[in-house]
PDB file of C-alpha atoms in Angstrom:
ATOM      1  CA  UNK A   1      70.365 -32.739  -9.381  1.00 55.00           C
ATOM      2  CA  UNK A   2      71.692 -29.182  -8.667  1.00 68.00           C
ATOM      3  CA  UNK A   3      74.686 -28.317 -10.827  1.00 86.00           C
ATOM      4  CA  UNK A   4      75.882 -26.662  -7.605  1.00 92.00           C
ATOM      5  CA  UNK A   5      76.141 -27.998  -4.448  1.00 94.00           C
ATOM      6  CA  UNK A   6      76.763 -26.975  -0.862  1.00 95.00           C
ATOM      7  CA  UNK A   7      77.498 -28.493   2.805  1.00 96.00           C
ATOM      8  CA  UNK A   8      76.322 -28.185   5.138  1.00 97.00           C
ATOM      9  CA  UNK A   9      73.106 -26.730   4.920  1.00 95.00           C
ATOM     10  CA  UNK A  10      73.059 -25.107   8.240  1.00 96.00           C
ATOM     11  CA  UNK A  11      75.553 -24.545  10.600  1.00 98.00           C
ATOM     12  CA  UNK A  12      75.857 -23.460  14.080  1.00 98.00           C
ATOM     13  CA  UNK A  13      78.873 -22.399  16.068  1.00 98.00           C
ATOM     14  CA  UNK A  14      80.569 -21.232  19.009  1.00 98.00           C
ATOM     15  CA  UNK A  15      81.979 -17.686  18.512  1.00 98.00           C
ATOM     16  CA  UNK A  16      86.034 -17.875  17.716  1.00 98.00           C
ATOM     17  CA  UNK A  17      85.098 -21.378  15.736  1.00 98.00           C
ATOM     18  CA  UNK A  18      86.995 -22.021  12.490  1.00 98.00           C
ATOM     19  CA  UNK A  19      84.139 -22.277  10.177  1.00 98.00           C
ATOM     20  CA  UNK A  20      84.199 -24.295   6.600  1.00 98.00           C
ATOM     21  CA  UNK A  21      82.074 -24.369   4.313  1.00 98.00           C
ATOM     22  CA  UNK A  22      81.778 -26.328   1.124  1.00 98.00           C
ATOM     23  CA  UNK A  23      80.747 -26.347  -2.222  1.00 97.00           C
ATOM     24  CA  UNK A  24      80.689 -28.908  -5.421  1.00 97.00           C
ATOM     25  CA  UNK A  25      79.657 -28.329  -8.774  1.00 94.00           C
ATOM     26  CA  UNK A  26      79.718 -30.798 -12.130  1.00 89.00           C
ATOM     27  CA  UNK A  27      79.987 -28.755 -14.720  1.00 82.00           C
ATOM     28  CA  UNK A  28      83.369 -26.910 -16.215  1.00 81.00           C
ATOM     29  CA  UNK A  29      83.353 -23.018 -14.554  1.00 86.00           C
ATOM     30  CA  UNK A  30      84.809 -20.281 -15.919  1.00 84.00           C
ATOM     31  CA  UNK A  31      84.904 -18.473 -12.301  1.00 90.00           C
ATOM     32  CA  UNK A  32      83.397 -19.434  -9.051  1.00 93.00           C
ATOM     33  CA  UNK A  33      81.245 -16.815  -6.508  1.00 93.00           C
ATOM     34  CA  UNK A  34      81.137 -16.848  -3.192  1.00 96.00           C
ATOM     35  CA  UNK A  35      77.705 -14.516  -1.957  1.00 94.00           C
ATOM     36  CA  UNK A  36      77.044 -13.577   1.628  1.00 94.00           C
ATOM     37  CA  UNK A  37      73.066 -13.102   2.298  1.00 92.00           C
ATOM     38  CA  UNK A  38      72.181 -11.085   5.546  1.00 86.00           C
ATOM     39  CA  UNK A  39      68.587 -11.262   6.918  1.00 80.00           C
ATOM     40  CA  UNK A  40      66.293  -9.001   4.247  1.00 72.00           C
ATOM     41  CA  UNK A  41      68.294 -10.211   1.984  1.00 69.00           C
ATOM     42  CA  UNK A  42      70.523  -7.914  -0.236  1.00 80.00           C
ATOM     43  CA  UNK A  43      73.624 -10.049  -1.245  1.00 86.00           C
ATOM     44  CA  UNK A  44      77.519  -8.953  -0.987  1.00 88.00           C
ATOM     45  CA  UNK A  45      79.984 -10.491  -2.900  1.00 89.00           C
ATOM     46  CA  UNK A  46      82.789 -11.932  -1.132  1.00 93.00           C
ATOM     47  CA  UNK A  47      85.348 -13.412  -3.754  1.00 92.00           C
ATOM     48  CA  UNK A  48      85.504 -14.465  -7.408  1.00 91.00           C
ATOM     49  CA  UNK A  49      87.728 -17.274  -7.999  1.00 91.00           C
ATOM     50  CA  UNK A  50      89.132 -19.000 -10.848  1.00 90.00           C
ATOM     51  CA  UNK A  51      92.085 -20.888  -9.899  1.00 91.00           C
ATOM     52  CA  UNK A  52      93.771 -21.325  -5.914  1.00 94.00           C
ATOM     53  CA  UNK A  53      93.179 -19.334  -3.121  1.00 96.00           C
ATOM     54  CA  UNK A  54      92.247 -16.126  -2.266  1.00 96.00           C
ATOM     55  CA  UNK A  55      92.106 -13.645   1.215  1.00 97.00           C
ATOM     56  CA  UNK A  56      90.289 -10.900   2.549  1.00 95.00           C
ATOM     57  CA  UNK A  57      90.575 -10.176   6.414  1.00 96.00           C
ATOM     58  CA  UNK A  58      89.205 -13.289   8.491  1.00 97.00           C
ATOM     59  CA  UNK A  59      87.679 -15.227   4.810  1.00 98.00           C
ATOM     60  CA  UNK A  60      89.892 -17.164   3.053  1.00 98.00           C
ATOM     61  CA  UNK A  61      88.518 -19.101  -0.372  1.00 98.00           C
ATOM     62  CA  UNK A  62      90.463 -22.192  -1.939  1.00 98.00           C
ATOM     63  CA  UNK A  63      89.471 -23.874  -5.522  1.00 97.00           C
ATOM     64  CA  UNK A  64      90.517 -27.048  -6.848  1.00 95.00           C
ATOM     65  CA  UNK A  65      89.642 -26.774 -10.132  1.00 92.00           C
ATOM     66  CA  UNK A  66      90.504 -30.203 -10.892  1.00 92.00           C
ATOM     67  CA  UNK A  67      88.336 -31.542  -8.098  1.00 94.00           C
ATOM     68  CA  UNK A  68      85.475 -29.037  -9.677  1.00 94.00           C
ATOM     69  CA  UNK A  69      85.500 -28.424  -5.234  1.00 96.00           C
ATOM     70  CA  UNK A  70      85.862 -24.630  -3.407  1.00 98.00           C
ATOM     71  CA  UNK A  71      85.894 -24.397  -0.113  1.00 98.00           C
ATOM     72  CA  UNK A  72      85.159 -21.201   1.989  1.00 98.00           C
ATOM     73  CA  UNK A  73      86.493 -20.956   5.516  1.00 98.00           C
ATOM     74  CA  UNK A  74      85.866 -17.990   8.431  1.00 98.00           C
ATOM     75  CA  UNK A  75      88.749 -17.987  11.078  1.00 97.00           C
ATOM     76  CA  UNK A  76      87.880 -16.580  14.881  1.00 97.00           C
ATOM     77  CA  UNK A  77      84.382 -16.673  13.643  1.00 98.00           C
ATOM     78  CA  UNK A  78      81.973 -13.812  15.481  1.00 97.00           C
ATOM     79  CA  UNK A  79      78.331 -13.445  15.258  1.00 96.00           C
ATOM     80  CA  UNK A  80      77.980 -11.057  12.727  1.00 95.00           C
ATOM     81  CA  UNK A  81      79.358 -13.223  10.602  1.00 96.00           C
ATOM     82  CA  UNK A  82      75.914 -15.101  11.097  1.00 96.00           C
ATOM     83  CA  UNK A  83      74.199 -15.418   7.910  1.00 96.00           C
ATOM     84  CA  UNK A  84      73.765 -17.730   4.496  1.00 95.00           C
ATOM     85  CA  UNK A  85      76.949 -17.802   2.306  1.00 97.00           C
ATOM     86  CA  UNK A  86      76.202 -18.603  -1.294  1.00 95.00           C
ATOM     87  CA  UNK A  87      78.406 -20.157  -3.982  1.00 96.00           C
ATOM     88  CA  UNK A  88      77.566 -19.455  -7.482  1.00 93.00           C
ATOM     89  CA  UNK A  89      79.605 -20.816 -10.954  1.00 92.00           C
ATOM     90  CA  UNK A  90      79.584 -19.201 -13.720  1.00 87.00           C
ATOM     91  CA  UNK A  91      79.791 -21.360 -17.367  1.00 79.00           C
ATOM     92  CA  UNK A  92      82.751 -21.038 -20.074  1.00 73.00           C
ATOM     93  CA  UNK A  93      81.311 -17.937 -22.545  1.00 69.00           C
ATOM     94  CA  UNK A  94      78.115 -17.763 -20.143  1.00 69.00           C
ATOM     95  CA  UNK A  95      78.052 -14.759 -17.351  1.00 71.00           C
ATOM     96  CA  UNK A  96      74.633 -15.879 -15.776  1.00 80.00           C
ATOM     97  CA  UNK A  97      75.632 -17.584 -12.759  1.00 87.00           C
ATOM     98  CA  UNK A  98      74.503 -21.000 -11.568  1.00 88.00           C
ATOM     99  CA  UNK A  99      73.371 -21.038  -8.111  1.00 91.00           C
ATOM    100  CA  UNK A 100      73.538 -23.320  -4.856  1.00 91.00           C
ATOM    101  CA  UNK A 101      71.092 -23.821  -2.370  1.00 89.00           C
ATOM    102  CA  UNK A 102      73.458 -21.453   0.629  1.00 93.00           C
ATOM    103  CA  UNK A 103      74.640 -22.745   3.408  1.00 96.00           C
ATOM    104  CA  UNK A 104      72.733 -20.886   6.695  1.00 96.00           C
ATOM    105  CA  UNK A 105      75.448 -20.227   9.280  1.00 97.00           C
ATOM    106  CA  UNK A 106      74.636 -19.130  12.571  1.00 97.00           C
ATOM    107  CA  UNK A 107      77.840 -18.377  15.422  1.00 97.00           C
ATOM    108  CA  UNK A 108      76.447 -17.977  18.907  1.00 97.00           C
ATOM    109  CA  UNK A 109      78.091 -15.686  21.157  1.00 96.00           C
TER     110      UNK A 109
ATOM    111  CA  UNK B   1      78.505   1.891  -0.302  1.00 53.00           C
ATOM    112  CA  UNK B   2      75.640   0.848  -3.062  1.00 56.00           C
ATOM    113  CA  UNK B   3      76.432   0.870  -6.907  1.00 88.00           C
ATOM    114  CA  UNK B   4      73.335  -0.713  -7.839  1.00 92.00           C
ATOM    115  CA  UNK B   5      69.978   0.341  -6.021  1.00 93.00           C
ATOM    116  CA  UNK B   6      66.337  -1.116  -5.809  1.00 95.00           C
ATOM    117  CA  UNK B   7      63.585   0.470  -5.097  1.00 95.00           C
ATOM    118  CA  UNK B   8      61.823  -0.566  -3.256  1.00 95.00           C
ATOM    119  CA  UNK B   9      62.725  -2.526  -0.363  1.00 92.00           C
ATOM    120  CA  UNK B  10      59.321  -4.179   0.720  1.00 94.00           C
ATOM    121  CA  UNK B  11      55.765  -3.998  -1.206  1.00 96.00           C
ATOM    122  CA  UNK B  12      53.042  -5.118  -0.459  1.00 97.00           C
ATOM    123  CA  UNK B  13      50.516  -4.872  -2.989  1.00 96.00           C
ATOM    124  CA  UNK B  14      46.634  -6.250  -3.857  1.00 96.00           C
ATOM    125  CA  UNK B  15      46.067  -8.893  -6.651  1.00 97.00           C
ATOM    126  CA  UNK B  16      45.175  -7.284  -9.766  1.00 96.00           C
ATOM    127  CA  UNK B  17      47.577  -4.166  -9.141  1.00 96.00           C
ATOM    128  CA  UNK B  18      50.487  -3.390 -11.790  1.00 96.00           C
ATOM    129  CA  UNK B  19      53.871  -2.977 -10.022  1.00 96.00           C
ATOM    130  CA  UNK B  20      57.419  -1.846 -11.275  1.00 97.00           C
ATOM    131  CA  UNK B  21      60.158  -3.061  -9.276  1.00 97.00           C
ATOM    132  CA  UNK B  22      63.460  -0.267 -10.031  1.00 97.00           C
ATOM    133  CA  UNK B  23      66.993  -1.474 -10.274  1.00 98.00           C
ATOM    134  CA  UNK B  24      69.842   1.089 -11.156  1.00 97.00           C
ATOM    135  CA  UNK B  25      73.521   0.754 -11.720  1.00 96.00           C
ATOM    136  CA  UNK B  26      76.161   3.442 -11.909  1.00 93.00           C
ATOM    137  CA  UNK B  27      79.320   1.998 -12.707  1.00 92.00           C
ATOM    138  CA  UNK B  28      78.244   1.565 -16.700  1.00 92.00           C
ATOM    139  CA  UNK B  29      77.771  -2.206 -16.848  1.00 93.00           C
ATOM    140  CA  UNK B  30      76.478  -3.724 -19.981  1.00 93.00           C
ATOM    141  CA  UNK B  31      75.255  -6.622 -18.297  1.00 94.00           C
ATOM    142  CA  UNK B  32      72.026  -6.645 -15.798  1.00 96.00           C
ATOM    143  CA  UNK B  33      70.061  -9.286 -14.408  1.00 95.00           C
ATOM    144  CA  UNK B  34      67.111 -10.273 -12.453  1.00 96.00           C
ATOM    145  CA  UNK B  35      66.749 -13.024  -9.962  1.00 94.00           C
ATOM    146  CA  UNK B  36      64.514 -14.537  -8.045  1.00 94.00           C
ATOM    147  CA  UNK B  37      64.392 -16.232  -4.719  1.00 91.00           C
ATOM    148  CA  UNK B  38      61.576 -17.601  -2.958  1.00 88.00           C
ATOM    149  CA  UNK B  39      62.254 -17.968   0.936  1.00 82.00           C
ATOM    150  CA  UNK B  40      64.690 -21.114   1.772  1.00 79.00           C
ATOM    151  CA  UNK B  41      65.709 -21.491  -1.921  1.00 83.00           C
ATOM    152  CA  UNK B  42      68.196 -20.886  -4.596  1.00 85.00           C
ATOM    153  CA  UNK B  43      67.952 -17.768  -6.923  1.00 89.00           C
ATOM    154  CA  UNK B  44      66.861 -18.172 -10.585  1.00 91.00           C
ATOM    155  CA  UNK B  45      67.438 -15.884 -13.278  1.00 92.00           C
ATOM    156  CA  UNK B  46      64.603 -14.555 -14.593  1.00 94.00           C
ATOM    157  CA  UNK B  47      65.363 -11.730 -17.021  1.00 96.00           C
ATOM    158  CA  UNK B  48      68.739 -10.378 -18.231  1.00 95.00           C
ATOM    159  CA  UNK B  49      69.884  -8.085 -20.423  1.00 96.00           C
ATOM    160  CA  UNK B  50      73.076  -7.334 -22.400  1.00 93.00           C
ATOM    161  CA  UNK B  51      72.796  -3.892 -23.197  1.00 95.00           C
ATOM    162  CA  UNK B  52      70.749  -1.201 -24.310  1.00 96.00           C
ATOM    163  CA  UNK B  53      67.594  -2.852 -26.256  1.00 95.00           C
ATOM    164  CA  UNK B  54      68.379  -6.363 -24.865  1.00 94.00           C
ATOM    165  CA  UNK B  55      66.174  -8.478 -23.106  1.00 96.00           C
ATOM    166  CA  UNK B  56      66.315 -12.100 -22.726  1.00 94.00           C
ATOM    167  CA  UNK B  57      64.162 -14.555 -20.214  1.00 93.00           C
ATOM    168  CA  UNK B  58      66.378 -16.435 -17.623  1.00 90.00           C
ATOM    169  CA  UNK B  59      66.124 -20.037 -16.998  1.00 83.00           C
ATOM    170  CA  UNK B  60      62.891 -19.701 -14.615  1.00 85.00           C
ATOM    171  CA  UNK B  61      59.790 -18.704 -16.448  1.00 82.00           C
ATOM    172  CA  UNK B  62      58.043 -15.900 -15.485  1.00 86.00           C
ATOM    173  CA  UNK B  63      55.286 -13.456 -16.069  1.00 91.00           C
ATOM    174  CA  UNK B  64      57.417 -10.228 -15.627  1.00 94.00           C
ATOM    175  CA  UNK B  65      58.993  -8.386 -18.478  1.00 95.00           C
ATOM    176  CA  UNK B  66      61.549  -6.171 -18.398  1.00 97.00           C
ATOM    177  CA  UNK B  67      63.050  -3.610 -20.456  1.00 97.00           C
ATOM    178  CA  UNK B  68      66.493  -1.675 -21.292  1.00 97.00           C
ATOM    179  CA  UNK B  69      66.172   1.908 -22.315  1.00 97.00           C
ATOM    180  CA  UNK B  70      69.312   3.201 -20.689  1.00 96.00           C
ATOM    181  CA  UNK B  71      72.138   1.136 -19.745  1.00 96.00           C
ATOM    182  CA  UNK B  72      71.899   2.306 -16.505  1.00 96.00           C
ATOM    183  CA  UNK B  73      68.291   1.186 -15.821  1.00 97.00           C
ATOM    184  CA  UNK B  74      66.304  -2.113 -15.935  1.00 98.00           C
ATOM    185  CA  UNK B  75      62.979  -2.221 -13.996  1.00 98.00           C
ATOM    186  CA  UNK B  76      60.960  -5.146 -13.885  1.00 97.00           C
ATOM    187  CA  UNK B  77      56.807  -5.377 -14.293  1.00 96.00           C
ATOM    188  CA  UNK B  78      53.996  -6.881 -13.248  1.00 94.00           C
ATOM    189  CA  UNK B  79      50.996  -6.215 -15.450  1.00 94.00           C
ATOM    190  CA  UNK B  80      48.686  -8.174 -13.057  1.00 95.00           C
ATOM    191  CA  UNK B  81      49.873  -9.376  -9.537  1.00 95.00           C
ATOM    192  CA  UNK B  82      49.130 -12.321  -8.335  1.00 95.00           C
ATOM    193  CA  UNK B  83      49.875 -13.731  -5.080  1.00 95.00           C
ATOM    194  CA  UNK B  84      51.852 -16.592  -6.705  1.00 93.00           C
ATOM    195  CA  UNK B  85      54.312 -13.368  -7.493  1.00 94.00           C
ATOM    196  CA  UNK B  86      55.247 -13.566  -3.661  1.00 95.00           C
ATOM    197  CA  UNK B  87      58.678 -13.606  -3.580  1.00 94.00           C
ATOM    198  CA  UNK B  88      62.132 -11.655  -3.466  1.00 93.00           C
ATOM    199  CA  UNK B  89      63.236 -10.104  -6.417  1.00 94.00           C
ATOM    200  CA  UNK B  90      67.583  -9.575  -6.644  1.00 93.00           C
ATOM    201  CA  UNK B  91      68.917  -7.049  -9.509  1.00 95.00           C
ATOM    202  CA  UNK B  92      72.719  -7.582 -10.438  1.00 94.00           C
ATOM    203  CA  UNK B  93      75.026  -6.033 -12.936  1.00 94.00           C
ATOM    204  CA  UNK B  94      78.164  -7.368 -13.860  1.00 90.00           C
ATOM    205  CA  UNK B  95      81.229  -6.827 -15.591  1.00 85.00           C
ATOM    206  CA  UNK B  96      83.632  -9.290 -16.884  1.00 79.00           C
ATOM    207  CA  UNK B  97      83.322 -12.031 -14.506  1.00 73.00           C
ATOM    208  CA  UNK B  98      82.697  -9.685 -11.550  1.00 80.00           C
ATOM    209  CA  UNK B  99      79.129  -9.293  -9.863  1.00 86.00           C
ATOM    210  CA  UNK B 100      77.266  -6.390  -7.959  1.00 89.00           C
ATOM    211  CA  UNK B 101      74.287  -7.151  -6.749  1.00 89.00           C
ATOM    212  CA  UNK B 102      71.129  -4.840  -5.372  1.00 90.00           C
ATOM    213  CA  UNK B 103      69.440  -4.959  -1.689  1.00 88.00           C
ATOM    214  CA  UNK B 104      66.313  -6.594  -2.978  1.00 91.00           C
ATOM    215  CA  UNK B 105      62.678  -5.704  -2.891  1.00 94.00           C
ATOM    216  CA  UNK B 106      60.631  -7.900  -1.077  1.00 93.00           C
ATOM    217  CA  UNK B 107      57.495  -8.169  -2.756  1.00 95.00           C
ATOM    218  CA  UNK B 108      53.604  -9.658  -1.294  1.00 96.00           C
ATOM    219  CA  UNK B 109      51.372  -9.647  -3.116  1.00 96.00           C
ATOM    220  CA  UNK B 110      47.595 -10.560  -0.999  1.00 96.00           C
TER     221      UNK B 110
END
């Protein structure tokens, strides 16, 4: 079983849909990633997290660190926001980051 | 705007051939890494390094090596490829808890 998980694993939707995605992990984190992966495949980094919520433009990123849960949500979604987001954990005293499997999010115009 | 560049993007390359995938940082992290991803899945740490004259393997085995001259640079190798190697290979520095990660070469090998 992954350490990491995410949900849905693909997800299509209507331009200007609020879009959330998920992800779980079982382990105690010292900071949680959340990784945008374009087609060809270089990887951005959208937000580090270690405790509540954080914004940037349309992304917003919650953690309940209690519920070991994140969430990631788009608002007015648009299709070049079409691509697979990626949460990572990193351990207490342990930069390498823990991966999950991405979530593959498609918005149709 | 890049602070950590691979070279090169996509490589295709015959079995047998020795390849050197380049990964460069320029914000002075101590901390590099390489991952890889085959297509569909999860990245897995293969190599990383915590400064100059520090290599360790990652959690995935592989046949690679890498090495850590100058904190700026960390290329991977591959004495022999194989085309088992087939796969996309992700360079990352970080510092603190704070990532930058490389474009990616794409690497075939037939």
């Amino acid at each position: 079983k992954n350490e990491v998980e995410q949900s849905p694993q693909n997800l299509t939707a209507q331009e200007g849909e609020f879009i959330t995605i998920n992800c779980s992990y079982s382990v105690g984190i010292s900071a949680l990633h959340w990784l945008q992966q374009h087609p060809g495949g270089g990887i951005v980094s959208l937000f580090m997290l270690s405790s509540g919520k954080k914004k940037h433009g349309r992304l917003i990123a919650t953690i309940n660190i209690q519920e070991k849960h994140s969430s990631l949500h788009i608002t007015a979604s648009h299709p070049r926001d079409s691509a697979v987001y990626i949460c990572a954990v990193g351990l207490f005293g342990n930069e390498k980051l823990t991966f999950g499997t991405g979530t593959r999010l498609t918005i149709i115009p | 705007e890049a602070d950590i560049y691979q070279t090169p993007r996509y490589l295709v390359i015959g079995t047998g051939k020795k390849i050197t995938l380049e990964c460069s940082q320029t914000m002075g992290h101590d901390k590099m890494y390489w991952y890889q991803q085959d297509p569909g899945m999860e990245l897995h740490l293969i190599h990383y390094s915590y400064g100059v004259n520090s290599t360790e393997k990652g959690d995935l085995s592989s046949e690679s090596t890498v090495s850590r001259i100058r904190t700026e640079h960390f290329p991977l190798t591959l004495e022999s490829a194989r085309p088992s190697h087939t796969s996309q290979y992700l360079c990352a520095s970080s510092h603190g808890y704070g990532y930058t990660f490389g474009s990616g070469t794409r690497l075939t090998v037939v």
